[in-house]
Amino acid sequence: LRTHCCTAPYVIASNRQLSVMHPIYILLFPHFRYVMEINGTGREALINANGVIESVFSPGKYSMELSSIAYDLEWRFDREALHEDLISRVLVEEDPNAPHGLKLIIEDYPFANDGLILWDILKQWVTNYVNLYYPQTNLIESDEELQAWWSEIKNVGHGDKKDEPWWPELKTPNDLIGIVTTIIWVASGHHAVVNFGKYSYAGYFPNRPTIARSKMPTEDPRYDKWEDFLNKPEEALLICFPSQLQATTMIAVLDVLSNHSPDEEYVGTNIEPFWKDEPVINAVFDVFLGKLKELEGIIDATNADSNFKNRNRAVVMPYELLKPFSEPGITGKRCTL
């Protein structure tokens, strides 16, 4: 819901309101690749009534209803930005003297450690790009296509929240930079973090079962199954864990969702054809690619550092979900467009 569902209005508004030659359309278009197709398939088989989610998750037929209610209550565009997301979850404190302007409450937090670096790289790329096409502030408000695009996202795509006070205004280049960076972050970094590690973390079902078919045993003396659990704990766990059919169904789905296809496109890998004739954009893109390669090295070094216990110790996998590049297949890496 926080990556696929909320992105659909961006895709629709971009295709309705922006011409294919509009610079913001060209910037965003690669990040929208297959979004609508995947969302359509998801509605047919994944989040539909009696679909995979309702069949193998504990809430059963209420799974999507509960998720929808939570989405409605919690989703805010401004908190889709990484900084605001971390602040709202009380995981960082604003500190102008700290890297990225934020002090981490949990210093060894891989998502924030890597994500904040990636956010800054994405924002700098978007900043350079936007400032090239909108060197003067008044060009933002006078761009009718751009204003119609933002209006549709707010008032139509997320019409149930159109009157919320937290929607950013779109009057200056900085406003546009913040909006576009947030959209790109959601479609690339944030999506990768919650998607491409599914099989690695949950493919072994006892590690992360999606359903409990019975109550877990407890030491409460009133619990008449406690003795049975002590004698044959494996039987109690098998009764509680998902059935073989539920487990194999979910494992197969996780395999598909976590896979990088052979034709996957990765952020910063290929410059768009339209930009090749623009020497300034070429130069900026080269800087962008260089920063992504630098991030790759930082993540490798951090994963090798024994001081980071949440990504370097026995039975803990190295955290690679925000690595910029990957090979095809299930790699536990991202960073698709």
Coordinates of C-alpha atoms in Angstrom, one line a residue:
L1 CA 0.0 0.0 0.0
R2 CA 2.8 2.4 0.8
T3 CA 4.7 1.7 -2.4
H4 CA 2.4 0.2 -5.1
C5 CA -1.0 1.6 -4.2
C6 CA 0.1 5.2 -3.5
T7 CA 2.2 5.2 -6.6
A8 CA -0.6 4.5 -9.0
P9 CA -2.0 8.0 -8.9
Y10 CA 1.4 9.4 -9.7
V11 CA 1.6 7.2 -12.8
I12 CA -1.9 8.1 -13.9
A13 CA -1.6 11.8 -13.4
S14 CA 1.8 11.8 -15.2
N15 CA 0.3 10.2 -18.2
R16 CA -2.8 12.4 -18.2
Q17 CA -1.3 15.8 -17.5
L18 CA 2.3 15.7 -18.6
S19 CA 3.4 15.5 -22.2
V20 CA 6.0 12.8 -23.0
M21 CA 8.5 15.6 -23.7
H22 CA 7.9 17.3 -20.3
P23 CA 11.2 17.2 -18.3
I24 CA 9.5 15.9 -15.2
Y25 CA 7.7 13.2 -17.2
I26 CA 11.1 12.1 -18.6
L27 CA 12.6 12.1 -15.1
L28 CA 9.8 10.0 -13.5
F29 CA 8.8 7.7 -16.4
P30 CA 11.6 5.0 -15.7
H31 CA 10.5 4.7 -12.1
F32 CA 6.9 3.9 -13.2
R33 CA 7.9 0.9 -15.3
Y34 CA 5.4 -2.0 -14.9
V35 CA 3.7 -0.4 -11.8
M36 CA 0.2 -0.5 -13.3
E37 CA 0.7 -4.0 -14.7
I38 CA 2.0 -5.3 -11.4
N39 CA -0.8 -3.5 -9.5
G40 CA -3.4 -5.1 -11.8
T41 CA -2.0 -8.6 -11.3
G42 CA -1.9 -8.0 -7.5
R43 CA -5.6 -7.1 -7.5
E44 CA -6.3 -10.3 -9.4
A45 CA -4.4 -12.8 -7.3
L46 CA -2.6 -11.3 -4.3
I47 CA -4.9 -8.8 -2.5
N48 CA -8.2 -9.9 -3.9
A49 CA -11.0 -11.7 -1.9
N50 CA -9.8 -15.3 -1.1
G51 CA -6.5 -14.4 -2.7
V52 CA -3.0 -15.3 -1.5
I53 CA -2.9 -12.7 1.4
E54 CA -6.3 -13.6 2.7
S55 CA -5.5 -17.3 2.4
V56 CA -2.2 -17.5 4.2
F57 CA -2.2 -14.6 6.7
S58 CA -3.6 -14.7 10.2
P59 CA -6.4 -12.1 9.8
G60 CA -7.8 -14.2 7.0
K61 CA -10.7 -12.5 5.2
Y62 CA -10.1 -9.4 7.2
S63 CA -6.5 -9.0 6.1
M64 CA -7.1 -6.4 3.4
E65 CA -9.8 -4.6 5.4
L66 CA -7.5 -4.1 8.3
S67 CA -4.6 -3.0 6.0
S68 CA -6.9 -0.5 4.2
I69 CA -8.0 1.0 7.5
A70 CA -4.4 1.4 8.7
Y71 CA -3.4 2.8 5.3
D72 CA -6.2 5.4 5.5
L73 CA -5.4 6.4 9.0
E74 CA -1.6 6.6 8.7
W75 CA -0.6 7.5 5.1
R76 CA 0.6 11.0 4.5
F77 CA 2.5 12.2 1.5
D78 CA 4.9 14.3 3.5
R79 CA 5.9 11.3 5.7
E80 CA 6.7 9.2 2.6
A81 CA 10.0 11.2 2.5
L82 CA 12.7 9.3 4.4
H83 CA 13.6 12.0 6.9
E84 CA 10.0 12.6 7.9
D85 CA 9.3 8.9 8.1
L86 CA 12.2 8.4 10.5
I87 CA 11.2 11.5 12.6
S88 CA 7.5 10.4 12.8
R89 CA 8.6 7.0 14.1
V90 CA 10.9 8.6 16.7
L91 CA 13.9 6.9 15.3
V92 CA 15.9 10.1 14.7
E93 CA 16.2 13.6 16.2
E94 CA 16.8 16.7 14.1
D95 CA 20.4 17.8 14.6
P96 CA 22.0 20.3 12.3
N97 CA 25.5 19.1 13.4
A98 CA 24.8 15.4 12.6
P99 CA 25.3 13.8 9.2
H100 CA 22.1 14.3 7.0
G101 CA 20.9 16.8 9.7
L102 CA 19.6 13.8 11.8
K103 CA 20.9 12.0 14.9
L104 CA 19.9 8.4 14.9
I105 CA 18.4 7.1 18.2
I106 CA 19.5 3.6 17.2
E107 CA 22.9 4.1 15.6
D108 CA 23.1 0.6 14.2
Y109 CA 20.0 0.8 12.0
P110 CA 20.8 -0.5 8.5
F111 CA 17.7 1.0 6.8
A112 CA 18.5 4.5 8.1
N113 CA 22.3 4.1 7.8
D114 CA 22.1 3.3 4.1
G115 CA 18.8 5.0 3.2
L116 CA 19.9 8.5 4.3
I117 CA 22.9 8.3 2.1
L118 CA 20.8 7.1 -0.9
W119 CA 18.2 9.8 -0.1
D120 CA 20.9 12.5 -0.3
I121 CA 22.2 11.1 -3.6
L122 CA 18.7 11.0 -5.1
K123 CA 17.9 14.5 -3.9
Q124 CA 21.1 16.0 -5.3
W125 CA 20.4 14.4 -8.7
V126 CA 16.8 15.8 -8.7
T127 CA 18.0 19.2 -7.5
N128 CA 20.5 19.5 -10.3
Y129 CA 17.9 18.3 -12.9
V130 CA 15.1 20.6 -11.7
N131 CA 17.4 23.7 -11.4
L132 CA 18.4 23.1 -15.0
Y133 CA 14.9 23.3 -16.3
Y134 CA 13.5 25.7 -13.8
P135 CA 16.2 28.3 -13.2
Q136 CA 13.6 30.9 -12.1
T137 CA 11.0 30.4 -9.4
N138 CA 8.1 31.8 -11.4
L139 CA 8.5 29.0 -14.0
I140 CA 7.0 26.5 -11.6
E141 CA 3.7 28.3 -11.1
S142 CA 3.4 29.2 -14.8
D143 CA 3.9 25.6 -15.9
E144 CA 0.3 24.6 -16.5
E145 CA 1.1 20.9 -17.1
L146 CA 3.0 20.7 -13.9
Q147 CA 0.3 22.4 -11.9
A148 CA -2.4 20.2 -13.4
W149 CA -0.2 17.1 -12.6
W150 CA 0.1 18.0 -8.9
S151 CA -3.5 19.0 -8.6
E152 CA -4.7 15.6 -10.0
I153 CA -2.4 13.7 -7.6
K154 CA -3.8 15.5 -4.6
N155 CA -7.5 16.1 -5.6
V156 CA -8.2 13.0 -7.7
G157 CA -5.6 10.4 -7.1
H158 CA -5.8 10.8 -3.3
G159 CA -9.2 12.6 -3.3
D160 CA -10.1 11.3 0.1
K161 CA -7.2 13.3 1.6
K162 CA -7.4 16.3 -0.7
D163 CA -8.1 18.7 2.1
E164 CA -5.4 17.5 4.5
P165 CA -3.0 20.4 5.6
W166 CA 0.2 18.3 5.1
W167 CA 0.2 18.3 1.3
P168 CA 3.2 20.3 0.1
E169 CA 2.6 23.3 -2.1
L170 CA 4.1 23.5 -5.6
K171 CA 5.2 27.0 -6.1
T172 CA 9.0 26.9 -6.1
P173 CA 11.8 24.7 -7.5
N174 CA 12.5 23.5 -3.9
D175 CA 8.9 22.4 -3.6
L176 CA 9.2 20.4 -6.8
I177 CA 12.5 18.9 -5.7
G178 CA 11.0 17.7 -2.5
I179 CA 7.9 16.2 -4.2
V180 CA 9.8 14.5 -7.0
T181 CA 12.5 13.1 -4.6
T182 CA 9.8 11.6 -2.4
I183 CA 8.1 9.9 -5.4
I184 CA 11.4 8.5 -6.7
W185 CA 12.4 7.3 -3.2
V186 CA 9.1 5.5 -2.7
A187 CA 9.3 3.8 -6.1
S188 CA 13.0 2.8 -5.8
G189 CA 14.6 2.8 -2.3
H190 CA 11.6 2.3 -0.1
H191 CA 10.0 -0.3 -2.4
A192 CA 13.3 -2.3 -2.6
V193 CA 13.6 -2.4 1.2
V194 CA 10.2 -3.9 1.7
N195 CA 10.2 -6.1 -1.4
F196 CA 13.5 -7.6 -2.4
G197 CA 14.3 -9.1 1.0
K198 CA 11.1 -11.1 1.3
Y199 CA 12.5 -14.5 0.2
S200 CA 15.8 -14.0 2.1
Y201 CA 14.1 -13.3 5.4
A202 CA 10.9 -15.3 5.0
G203 CA 11.6 -18.1 2.5
Y204 CA 12.4 -20.4 5.5
F205 CA 8.9 -20.3 6.9
P206 CA 9.6 -21.0 10.6
N207 CA 11.7 -17.8 10.6
R208 CA 8.7 -15.7 9.7
P209 CA 5.4 -17.6 9.5
T210 CA 2.4 -15.6 8.2
I211 CA -0.3 -17.4 10.2
A212 CA -0.8 -19.1 13.6
R213 CA -3.4 -21.9 13.3
S214 CA -3.4 -22.4 17.1
K215 CA -2.4 -20.6 20.2
M216 CA 1.2 -20.8 21.1
P217 CA 1.9 -23.0 24.1
T218 CA 2.2 -21.1 27.4
E219 CA 3.5 -21.9 30.9
D220 CA 0.1 -20.9 32.4
P221 CA -0.9 -24.0 34.5
R222 CA -4.4 -23.7 33.2
Y223 CA -3.2 -24.5 29.8
D224 CA -3.8 -28.2 29.5
K225 CA -1.5 -28.6 26.4
W226 CA 1.7 -27.5 28.2
E227 CA 2.7 -31.0 29.1
D228 CA 2.2 -32.2 25.6
F229 CA 4.4 -29.3 24.4
L230 CA 7.2 -30.3 26.7
N231 CA 7.1 -33.9 25.5
K232 CA 6.7 -33.2 21.8
P233 CA 7.4 -29.5 21.1
E234 CA 7.8 -30.1 17.3
E235 CA 4.2 -31.4 17.0
A236 CA 2.8 -28.3 18.8
L237 CA 4.8 -26.0 16.5
L238 CA 3.7 -27.8 13.4
I239 CA 0.1 -27.5 14.5
C240 CA 0.6 -23.7 15.1
F241 CA 2.6 -23.0 11.9
P242 CA 1.0 -22.6 8.5
S243 CA -0.1 -25.8 6.8
Q244 CA 2.1 -27.3 4.1
L245 CA -0.2 -25.9 1.4
Q246 CA -0.2 -22.4 2.9
A247 CA 3.6 -22.4 3.4
T248 CA 4.4 -23.6 -0.1
T249 CA 2.0 -21.1 -1.6
M250 CA 3.6 -18.2 0.2
I251 CA 7.1 -19.4 -0.5
A252 CA 6.3 -19.6 -4.2
V253 CA 4.9 -16.0 -4.1
L254 CA 7.9 -14.7 -2.1
D255 CA 10.2 -16.2 -4.7
V256 CA 8.4 -14.4 -7.5
L257 CA 8.2 -11.1 -5.7
S258 CA 11.9 -11.1 -4.6
N259 CA 13.2 -11.9 -8.1
H260 CA 15.1 -9.4 -10.2
S261 CA 14.1 -10.1 -13.8
P262 CA 16.8 -10.4 -16.5
D263 CA 15.7 -7.1 -18.1
E264 CA 15.6 -5.3 -14.7
E265 CA 16.7 -1.6 -14.9
Y266 CA 18.7 -0.2 -12.0
V267 CA 18.8 3.4 -10.8
G268 CA 21.7 5.3 -12.5
T269 CA 22.8 2.5 -14.8
N270 CA 21.5 3.8 -18.2
I271 CA 21.0 7.4 -19.1
E272 CA 17.7 8.1 -20.9
P273 CA 18.1 8.6 -24.7
F274 CA 16.6 12.2 -24.5
W275 CA 19.4 13.3 -22.1
K276 CA 22.3 12.1 -24.3
D277 CA 22.2 15.3 -26.3
E278 CA 22.2 17.5 -23.2
P279 CA 25.9 17.9 -22.1
V280 CA 24.9 19.4 -18.7
I281 CA 22.5 16.5 -17.9
N282 CA 25.2 14.0 -19.0
A283 CA 27.7 15.6 -16.6
V284 CA 25.2 15.6 -13.7
F285 CA 24.2 12.0 -14.5
D286 CA 27.8 10.9 -14.4
V287 CA 28.1 12.5 -10.9
F288 CA 24.9 10.7 -9.9
L289 CA 26.3 7.3 -11.1
G290 CA 29.6 7.9 -9.3
K291 CA 27.8 8.6 -6.0
L292 CA 25.8 5.3 -6.4
K293 CA 29.0 3.4 -7.0
E294 CA 30.4 5.1 -3.9
L295 CA 27.4 4.0 -1.9
E296 CA 27.9 0.4 -3.1
G297 CA 31.4 0.5 -1.5
I298 CA 30.1 2.1 1.7
I299 CA 27.6 -0.7 2.2
D300 CA 30.2 -3.4 1.5
A301 CA 32.5 -1.8 4.1
T302 CA 29.8 -1.4 6.7
N303 CA 28.7 -5.0 6.3
A304 CA 32.3 -6.1 6.8
D305 CA 32.6 -4.0 10.0
S306 CA 32.1 -6.1 13.1
N307 CA 31.0 -3.0 15.1
F308 CA 27.7 -3.1 13.2
K309 CA 26.1 -6.1 15.0
N310 CA 22.8 -5.8 13.1
R311 CA 24.5 -6.6 9.8
N312 CA 27.7 -8.5 10.8
R313 CA 27.5 -11.3 13.3
A314 CA 26.5 -15.0 13.4
V315 CA 23.1 -15.8 11.7
V316 CA 22.7 -12.2 10.6
M317 CA 22.6 -11.5 6.9
P318 CA 24.6 -8.6 5.5
Y319 CA 22.2 -5.7 4.7
E320 CA 22.2 -5.2 1.0
L321 CA 18.7 -4.1 0.2
L322 CA 19.8 -0.6 -0.6
K323 CA 22.8 -1.6 -2.8
P324 CA 22.4 0.3 -6.1
F325 CA 23.1 -2.7 -8.4
S326 CA 22.2 -6.3 -8.6
E327 CA 22.4 -9.4 -10.7
P328 CA 19.3 -11.2 -12.0
G329 CA 17.5 -13.6 -9.7
I330 CA 17.0 -13.5 -5.9
T331 CA 19.9 -11.5 -4.6
G332 CA 18.6 -9.6 -1.6
K333 CA 19.8 -6.4 -3.3
R334 CA 17.9 -3.7 -5.2
C335 CA 17.9 -0.9 -6.6
T336 CA 15.4 -1.0 -9.4
L337 CA 13.9 2.1 -11.0

